[in-house]
Tab-separated table of N, CA and C in Angstrom:
chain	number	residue	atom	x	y	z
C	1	UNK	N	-8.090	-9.997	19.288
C	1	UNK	CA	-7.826	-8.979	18.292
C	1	UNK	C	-8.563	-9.353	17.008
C	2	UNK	N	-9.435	-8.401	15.954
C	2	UNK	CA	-10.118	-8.561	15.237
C	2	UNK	C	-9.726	-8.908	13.825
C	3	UNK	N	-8.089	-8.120	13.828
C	3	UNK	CA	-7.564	-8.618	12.580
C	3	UNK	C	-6.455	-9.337	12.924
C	4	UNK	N	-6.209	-10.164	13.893
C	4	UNK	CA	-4.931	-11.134	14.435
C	4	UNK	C	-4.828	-11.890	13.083
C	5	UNK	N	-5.656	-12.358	11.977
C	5	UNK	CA	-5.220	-13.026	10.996
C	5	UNK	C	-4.590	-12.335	9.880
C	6	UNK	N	-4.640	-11.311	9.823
C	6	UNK	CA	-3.532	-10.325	8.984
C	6	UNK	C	-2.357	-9.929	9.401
C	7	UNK	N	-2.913	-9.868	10.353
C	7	UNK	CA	-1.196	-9.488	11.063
C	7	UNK	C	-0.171	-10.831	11.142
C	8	UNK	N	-0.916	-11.825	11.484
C	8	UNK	CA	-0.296	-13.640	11.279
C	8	UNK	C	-0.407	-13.748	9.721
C	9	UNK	N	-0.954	-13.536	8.893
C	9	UNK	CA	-0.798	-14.531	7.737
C	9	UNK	C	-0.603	-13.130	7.127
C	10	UNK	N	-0.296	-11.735	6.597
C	10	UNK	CA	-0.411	-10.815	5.798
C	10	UNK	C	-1.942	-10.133	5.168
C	11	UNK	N	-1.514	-9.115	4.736
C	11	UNK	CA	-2.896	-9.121	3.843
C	11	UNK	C	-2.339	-8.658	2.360
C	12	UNK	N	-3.103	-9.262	1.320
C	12	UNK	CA	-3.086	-8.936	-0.219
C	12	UNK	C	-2.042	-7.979	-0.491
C	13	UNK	N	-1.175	-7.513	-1.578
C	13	UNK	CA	-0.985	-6.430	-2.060
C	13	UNK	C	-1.335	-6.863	-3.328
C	14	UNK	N	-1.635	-5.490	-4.080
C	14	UNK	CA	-1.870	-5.575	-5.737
C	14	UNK	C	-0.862	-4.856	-6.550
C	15	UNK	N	-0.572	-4.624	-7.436
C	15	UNK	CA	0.167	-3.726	-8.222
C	15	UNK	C	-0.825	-2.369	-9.312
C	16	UNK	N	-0.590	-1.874	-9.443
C	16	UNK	CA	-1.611	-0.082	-9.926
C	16	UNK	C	-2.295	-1.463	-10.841
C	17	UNK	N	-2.626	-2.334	-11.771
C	17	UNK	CA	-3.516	-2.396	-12.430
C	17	UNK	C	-4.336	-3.895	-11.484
C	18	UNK	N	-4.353	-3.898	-10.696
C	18	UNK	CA	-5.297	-4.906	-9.285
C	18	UNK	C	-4.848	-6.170	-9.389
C	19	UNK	N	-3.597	-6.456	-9.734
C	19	UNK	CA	-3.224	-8.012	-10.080
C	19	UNK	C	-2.833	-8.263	-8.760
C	20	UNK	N	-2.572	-9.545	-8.019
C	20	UNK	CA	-2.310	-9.915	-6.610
C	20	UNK	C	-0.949	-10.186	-6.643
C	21	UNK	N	-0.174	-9.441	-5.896
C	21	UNK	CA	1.433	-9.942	-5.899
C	21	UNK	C	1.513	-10.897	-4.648
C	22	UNK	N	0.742	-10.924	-3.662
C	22	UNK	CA	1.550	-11.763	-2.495
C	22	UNK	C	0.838	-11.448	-0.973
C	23	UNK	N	1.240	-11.530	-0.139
C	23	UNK	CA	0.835	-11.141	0.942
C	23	UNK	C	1.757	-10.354	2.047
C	24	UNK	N	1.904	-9.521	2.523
C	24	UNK	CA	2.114	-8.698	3.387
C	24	UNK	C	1.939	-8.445	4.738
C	25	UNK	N	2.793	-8.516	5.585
C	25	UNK	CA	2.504	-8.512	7.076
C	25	UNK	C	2.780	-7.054	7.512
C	26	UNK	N	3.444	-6.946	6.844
C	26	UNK	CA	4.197	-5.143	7.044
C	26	UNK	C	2.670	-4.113	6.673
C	27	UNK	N	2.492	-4.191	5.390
C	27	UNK	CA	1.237	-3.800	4.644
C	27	UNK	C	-0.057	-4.013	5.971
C	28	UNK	N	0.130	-5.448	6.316
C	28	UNK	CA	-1.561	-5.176	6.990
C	28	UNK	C	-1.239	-3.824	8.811
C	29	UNK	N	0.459	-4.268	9.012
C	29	UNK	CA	0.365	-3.760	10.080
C	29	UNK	C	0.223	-2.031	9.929
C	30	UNK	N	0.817	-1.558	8.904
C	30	UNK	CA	0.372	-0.361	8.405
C	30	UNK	C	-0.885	0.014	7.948
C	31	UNK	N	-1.583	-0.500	7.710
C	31	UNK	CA	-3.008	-0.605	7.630
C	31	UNK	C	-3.714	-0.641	8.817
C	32	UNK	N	-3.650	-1.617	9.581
C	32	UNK	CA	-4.300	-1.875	11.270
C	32	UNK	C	-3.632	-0.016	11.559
C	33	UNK	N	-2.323	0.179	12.476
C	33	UNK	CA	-1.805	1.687	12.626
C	33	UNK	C	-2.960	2.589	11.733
C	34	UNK	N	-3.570	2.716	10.594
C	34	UNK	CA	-3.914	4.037	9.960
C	34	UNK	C	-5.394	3.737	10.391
C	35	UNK	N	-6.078	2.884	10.455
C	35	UNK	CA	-7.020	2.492	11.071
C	35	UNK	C	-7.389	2.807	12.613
C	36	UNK	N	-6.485	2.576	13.714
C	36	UNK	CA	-6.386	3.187	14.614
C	36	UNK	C	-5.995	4.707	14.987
C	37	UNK	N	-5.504	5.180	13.926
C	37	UNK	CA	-5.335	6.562	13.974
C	37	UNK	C	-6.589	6.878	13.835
C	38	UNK	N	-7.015	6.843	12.417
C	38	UNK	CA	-7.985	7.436	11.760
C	38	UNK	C	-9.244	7.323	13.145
C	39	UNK	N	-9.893	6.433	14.079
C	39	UNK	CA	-10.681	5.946	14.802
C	39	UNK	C	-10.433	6.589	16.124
C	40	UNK	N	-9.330	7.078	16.746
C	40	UNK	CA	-8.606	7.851	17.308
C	40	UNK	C	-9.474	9.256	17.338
C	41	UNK	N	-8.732	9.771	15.751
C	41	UNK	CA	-9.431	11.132	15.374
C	41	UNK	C	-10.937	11.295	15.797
C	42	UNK	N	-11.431	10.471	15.744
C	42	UNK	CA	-13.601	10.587	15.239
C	42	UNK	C	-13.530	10.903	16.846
C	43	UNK	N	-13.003	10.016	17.828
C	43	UNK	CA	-13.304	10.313	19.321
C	43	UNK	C	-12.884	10.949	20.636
C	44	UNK	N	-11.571	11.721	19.885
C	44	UNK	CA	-11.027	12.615	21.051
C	44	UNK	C	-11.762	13.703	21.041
C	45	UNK	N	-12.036	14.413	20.061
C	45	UNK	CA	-12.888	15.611	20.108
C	45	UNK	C	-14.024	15.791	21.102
C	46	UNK	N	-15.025	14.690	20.901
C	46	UNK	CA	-16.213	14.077	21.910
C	46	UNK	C	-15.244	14.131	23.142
C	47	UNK	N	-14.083	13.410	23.579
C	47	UNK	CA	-13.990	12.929	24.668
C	47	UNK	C	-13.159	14.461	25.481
C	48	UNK	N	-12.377	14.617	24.727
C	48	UNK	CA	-11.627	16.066	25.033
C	48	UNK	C	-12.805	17.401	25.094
C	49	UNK	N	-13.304	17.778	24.079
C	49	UNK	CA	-14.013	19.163	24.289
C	49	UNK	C	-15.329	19.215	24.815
C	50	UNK	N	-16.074	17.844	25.017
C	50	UNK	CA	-17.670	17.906	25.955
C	50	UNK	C	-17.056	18.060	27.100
C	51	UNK	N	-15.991	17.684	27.830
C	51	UNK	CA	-15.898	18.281	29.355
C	51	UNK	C	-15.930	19.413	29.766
C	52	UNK	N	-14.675	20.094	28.279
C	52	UNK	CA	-14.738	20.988	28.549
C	52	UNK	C	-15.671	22.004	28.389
C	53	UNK	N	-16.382	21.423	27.355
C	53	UNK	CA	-17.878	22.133	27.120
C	53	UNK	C	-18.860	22.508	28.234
C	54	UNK	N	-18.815	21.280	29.165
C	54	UNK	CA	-19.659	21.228	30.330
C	54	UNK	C	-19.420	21.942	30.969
C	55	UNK	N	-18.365	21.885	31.301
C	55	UNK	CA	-17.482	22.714	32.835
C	55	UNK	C	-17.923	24.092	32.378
C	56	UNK	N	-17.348	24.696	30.991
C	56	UNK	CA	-18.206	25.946	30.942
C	56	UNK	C	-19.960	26.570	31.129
C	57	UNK	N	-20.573	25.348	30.763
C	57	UNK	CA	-21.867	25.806	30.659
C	57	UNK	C	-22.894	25.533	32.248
C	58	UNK	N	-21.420	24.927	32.973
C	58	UNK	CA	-22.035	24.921	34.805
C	58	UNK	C	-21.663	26.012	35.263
C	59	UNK	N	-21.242	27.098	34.895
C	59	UNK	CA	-21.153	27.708	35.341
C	59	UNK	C	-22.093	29.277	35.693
C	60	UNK	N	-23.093	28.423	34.263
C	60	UNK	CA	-24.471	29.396	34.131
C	60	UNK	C	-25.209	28.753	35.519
C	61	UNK	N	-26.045	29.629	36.397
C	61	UNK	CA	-27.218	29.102	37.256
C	61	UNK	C	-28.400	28.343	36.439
C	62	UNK	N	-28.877	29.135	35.704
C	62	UNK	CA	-29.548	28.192	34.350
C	62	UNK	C	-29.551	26.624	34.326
C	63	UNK	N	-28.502	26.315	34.184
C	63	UNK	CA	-27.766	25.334	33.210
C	63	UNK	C	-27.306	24.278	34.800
C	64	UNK	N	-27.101	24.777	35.514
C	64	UNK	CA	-26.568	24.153	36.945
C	64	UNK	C	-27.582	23.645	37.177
C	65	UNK	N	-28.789	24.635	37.338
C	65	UNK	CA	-30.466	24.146	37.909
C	65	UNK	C	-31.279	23.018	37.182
C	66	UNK	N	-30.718	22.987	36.085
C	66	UNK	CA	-31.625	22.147	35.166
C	66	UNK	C	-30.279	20.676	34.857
C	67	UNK	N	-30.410	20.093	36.249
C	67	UNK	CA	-29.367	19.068	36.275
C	67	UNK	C	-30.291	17.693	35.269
C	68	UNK	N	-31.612	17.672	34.835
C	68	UNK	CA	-32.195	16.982	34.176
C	68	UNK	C	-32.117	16.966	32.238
C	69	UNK	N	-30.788	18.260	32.331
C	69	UNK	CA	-30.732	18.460	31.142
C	69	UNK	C	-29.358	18.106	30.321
C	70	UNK	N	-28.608	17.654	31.386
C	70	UNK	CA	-27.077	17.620	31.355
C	70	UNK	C	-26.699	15.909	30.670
C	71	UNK	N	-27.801	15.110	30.504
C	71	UNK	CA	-27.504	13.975	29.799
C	71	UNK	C	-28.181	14.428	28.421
C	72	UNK	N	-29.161	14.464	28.146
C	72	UNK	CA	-29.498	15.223	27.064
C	72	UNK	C	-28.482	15.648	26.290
C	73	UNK	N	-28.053	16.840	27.095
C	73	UNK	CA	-27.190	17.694	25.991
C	73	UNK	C	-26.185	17.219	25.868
C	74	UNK	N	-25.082	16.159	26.666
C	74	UNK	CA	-24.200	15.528	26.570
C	74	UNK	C	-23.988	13.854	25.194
C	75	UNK	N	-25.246	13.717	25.220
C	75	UNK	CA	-26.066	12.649	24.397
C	75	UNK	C	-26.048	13.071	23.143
C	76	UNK	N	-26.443	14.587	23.172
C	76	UNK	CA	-27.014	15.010	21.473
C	76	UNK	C	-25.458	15.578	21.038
C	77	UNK	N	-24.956	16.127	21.892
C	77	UNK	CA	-23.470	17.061	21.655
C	77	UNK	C	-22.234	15.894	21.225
C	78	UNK	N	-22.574	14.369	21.694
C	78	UNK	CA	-21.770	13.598	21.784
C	78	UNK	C	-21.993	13.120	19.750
C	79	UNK	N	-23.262	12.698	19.411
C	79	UNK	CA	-24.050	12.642	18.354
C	79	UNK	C	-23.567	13.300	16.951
C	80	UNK	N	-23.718	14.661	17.881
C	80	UNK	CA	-23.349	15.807	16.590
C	80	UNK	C	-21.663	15.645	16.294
C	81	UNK	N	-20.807	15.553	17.375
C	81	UNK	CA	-19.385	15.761	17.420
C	81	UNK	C	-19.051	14.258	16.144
C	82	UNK	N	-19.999	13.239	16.096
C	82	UNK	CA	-19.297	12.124	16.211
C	82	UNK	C	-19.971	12.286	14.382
C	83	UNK	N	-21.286	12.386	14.133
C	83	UNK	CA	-21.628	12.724	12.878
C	83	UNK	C	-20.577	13.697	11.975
C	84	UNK	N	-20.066	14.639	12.569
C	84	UNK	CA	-19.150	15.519	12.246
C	84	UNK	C	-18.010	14.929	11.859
C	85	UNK	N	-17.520	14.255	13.138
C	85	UNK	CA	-15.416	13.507	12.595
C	85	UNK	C	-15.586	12.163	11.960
C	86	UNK	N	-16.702	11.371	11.804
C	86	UNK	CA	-16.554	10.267	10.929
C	86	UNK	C	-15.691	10.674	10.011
C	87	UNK	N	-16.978	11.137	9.296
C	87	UNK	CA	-16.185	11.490	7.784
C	87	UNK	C	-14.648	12.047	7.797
C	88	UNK	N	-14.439	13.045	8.458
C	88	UNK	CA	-13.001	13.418	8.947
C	88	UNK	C	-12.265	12.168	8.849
C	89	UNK	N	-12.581	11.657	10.404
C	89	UNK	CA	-11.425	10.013	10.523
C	89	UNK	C	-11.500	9.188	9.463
C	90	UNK	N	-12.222	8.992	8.795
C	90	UNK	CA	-12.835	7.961	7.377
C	90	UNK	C	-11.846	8.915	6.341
C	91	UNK	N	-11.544	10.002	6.002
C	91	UNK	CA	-10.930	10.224	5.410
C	91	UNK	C	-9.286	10.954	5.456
C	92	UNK	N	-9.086	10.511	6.261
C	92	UNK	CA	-7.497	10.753	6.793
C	92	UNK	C	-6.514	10.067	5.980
C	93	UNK	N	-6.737	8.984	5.548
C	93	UNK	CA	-5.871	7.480	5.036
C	93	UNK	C	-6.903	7.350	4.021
C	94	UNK	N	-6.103	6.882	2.781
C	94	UNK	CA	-6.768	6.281	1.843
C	94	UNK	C	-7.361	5.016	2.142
C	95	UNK	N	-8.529	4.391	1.455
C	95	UNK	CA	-9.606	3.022	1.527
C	95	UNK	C	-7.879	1.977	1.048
C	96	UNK	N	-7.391	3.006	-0.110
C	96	UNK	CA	-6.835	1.821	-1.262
C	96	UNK	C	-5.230	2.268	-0.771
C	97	UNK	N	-4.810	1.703	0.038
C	97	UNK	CA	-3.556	2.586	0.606
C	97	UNK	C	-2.188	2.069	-0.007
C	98	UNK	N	-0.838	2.493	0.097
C	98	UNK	CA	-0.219	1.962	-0.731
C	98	UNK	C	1.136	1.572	0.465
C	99	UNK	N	2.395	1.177	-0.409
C	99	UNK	CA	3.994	0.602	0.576
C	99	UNK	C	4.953	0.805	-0.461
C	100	UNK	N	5.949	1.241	-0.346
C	100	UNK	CA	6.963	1.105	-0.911
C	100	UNK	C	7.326	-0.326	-1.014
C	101	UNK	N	7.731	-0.938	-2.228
C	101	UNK	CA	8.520	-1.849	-2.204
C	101	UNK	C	9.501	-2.673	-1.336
C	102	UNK	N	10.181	-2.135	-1.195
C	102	UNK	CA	11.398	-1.918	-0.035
C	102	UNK	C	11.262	-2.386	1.151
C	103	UNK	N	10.011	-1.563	1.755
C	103	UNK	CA	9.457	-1.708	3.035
C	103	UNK	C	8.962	-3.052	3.092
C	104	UNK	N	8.438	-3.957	1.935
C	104	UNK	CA	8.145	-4.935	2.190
C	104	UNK	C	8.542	-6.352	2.452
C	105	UNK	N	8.255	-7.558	3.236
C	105	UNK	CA	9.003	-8.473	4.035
C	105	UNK	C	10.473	-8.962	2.726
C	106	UNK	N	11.342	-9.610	3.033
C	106	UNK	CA	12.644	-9.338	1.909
C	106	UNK	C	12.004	-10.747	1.156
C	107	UNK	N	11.486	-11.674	1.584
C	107	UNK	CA	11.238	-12.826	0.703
C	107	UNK	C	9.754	-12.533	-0.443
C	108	UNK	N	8.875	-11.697	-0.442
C	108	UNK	CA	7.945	-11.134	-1.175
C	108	UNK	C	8.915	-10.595	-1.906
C	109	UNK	N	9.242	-9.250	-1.727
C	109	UNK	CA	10.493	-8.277	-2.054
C	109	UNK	C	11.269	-9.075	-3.199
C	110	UNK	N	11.672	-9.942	-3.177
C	110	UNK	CA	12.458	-10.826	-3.891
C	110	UNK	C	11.907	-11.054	-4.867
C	111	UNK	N	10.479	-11.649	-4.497
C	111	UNK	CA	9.347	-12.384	-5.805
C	111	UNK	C	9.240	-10.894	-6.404
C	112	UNK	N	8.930	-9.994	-5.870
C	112	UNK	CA	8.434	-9.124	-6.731
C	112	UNK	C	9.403	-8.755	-8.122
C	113	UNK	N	10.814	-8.167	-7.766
C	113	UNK	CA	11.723	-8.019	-8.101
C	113	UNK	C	12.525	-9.083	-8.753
C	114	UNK	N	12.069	-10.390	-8.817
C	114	UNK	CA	12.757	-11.774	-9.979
C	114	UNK	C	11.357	-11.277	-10.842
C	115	UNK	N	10.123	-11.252	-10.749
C	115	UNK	CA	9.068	-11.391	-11.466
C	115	UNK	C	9.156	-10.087	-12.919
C	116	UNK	N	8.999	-8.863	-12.058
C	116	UNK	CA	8.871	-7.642	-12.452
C	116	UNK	C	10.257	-6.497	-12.474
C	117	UNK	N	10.925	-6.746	-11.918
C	117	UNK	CA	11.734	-5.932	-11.913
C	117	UNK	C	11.781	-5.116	-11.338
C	118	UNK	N	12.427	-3.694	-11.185
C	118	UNK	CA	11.881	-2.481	-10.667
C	118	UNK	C	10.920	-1.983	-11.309
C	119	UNK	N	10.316	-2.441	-11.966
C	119	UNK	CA	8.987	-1.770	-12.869
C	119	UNK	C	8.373	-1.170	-11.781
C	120	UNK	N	7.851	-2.076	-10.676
C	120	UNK	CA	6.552	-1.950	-9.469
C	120	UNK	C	7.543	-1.115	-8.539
C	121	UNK	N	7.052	-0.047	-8.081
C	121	UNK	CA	7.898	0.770	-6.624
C	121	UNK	C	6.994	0.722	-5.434
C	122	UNK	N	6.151	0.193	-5.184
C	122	UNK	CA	4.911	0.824	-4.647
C	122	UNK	C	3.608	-0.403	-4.680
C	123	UNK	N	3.332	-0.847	-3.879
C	123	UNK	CA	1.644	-1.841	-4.293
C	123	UNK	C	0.615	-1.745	-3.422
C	124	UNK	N	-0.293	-2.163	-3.343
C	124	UNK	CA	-1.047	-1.179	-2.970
C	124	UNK	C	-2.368	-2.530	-1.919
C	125	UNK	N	-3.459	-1.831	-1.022
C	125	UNK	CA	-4.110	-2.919	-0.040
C	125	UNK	C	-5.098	-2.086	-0.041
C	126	UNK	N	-5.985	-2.695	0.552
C	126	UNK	CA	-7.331	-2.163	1.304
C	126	UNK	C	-7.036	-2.177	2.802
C	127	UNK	N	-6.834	-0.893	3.424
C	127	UNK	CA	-6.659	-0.820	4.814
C	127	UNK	C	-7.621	-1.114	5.295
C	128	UNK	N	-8.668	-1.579	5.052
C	128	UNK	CA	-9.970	-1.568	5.964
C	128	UNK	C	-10.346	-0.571	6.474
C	129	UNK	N	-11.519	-0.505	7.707
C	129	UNK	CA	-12.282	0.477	8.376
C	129	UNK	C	-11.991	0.417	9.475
């Protein structure tokens, strides 16, 4: 696994002005989840609607006969679909994502709350890509 060290050791949180409160296991695993969503999104489309794309366009004689054309268009259609939902999946979830307080492990939680008080509700990570 690529981020097994976030998920074992946490990753960063900051508070709204980028100061480092601590580390987070909860935070990175919500992060890894929006990451896999988001990556999800970019490739069902490709994987779901070129079949069905195909299946319709065998059904032309055309398109049946010219079996030298069916990687091609599967190649470029795959291309276009995927140029298209990046940006989509890339923007589903924020870069700079955030957690409730609360949600976070109770011994951080603690530091935060002897340090700051309820001032902080909320801190915030880089979910990655």
């Amino acid at each position: 696994m690529m981020r097994q060290q976030e998920v074992l050791h946490g990753i960063t949180v900051y508070n709204e002005q980028g100061q480092e409160l601590g580390k987070s296991k909860r935070a990175a695993n919500k992060g890894i989840v929006q990451v896999i969503l988001s990556r999800i999104s970019m490739t069902v489309p490709g994987m779901c609607g070129l079949p069905i794309v195909m299946e319709r366009l065998l059904r032309y004689n055309w398109f049946r006969r010219a079996t030298w054309s069916h990687v091609y268009f599967q190649t470029l259609a795959s291309g276009a679909i995927l140029i298209l939902m990046v940006p989509v999946g890339c923007a589903l979830f924020p870069q700079k994502a955030s957690i409730a307080v609360d949600k976070l492990e109770p011994d951080l939680r603690e530091e935060i709350y002897n340090k700051y008080g309820n001032a902080i509700q909320r801190v915030y990570f880089n979910k990655g890509l």
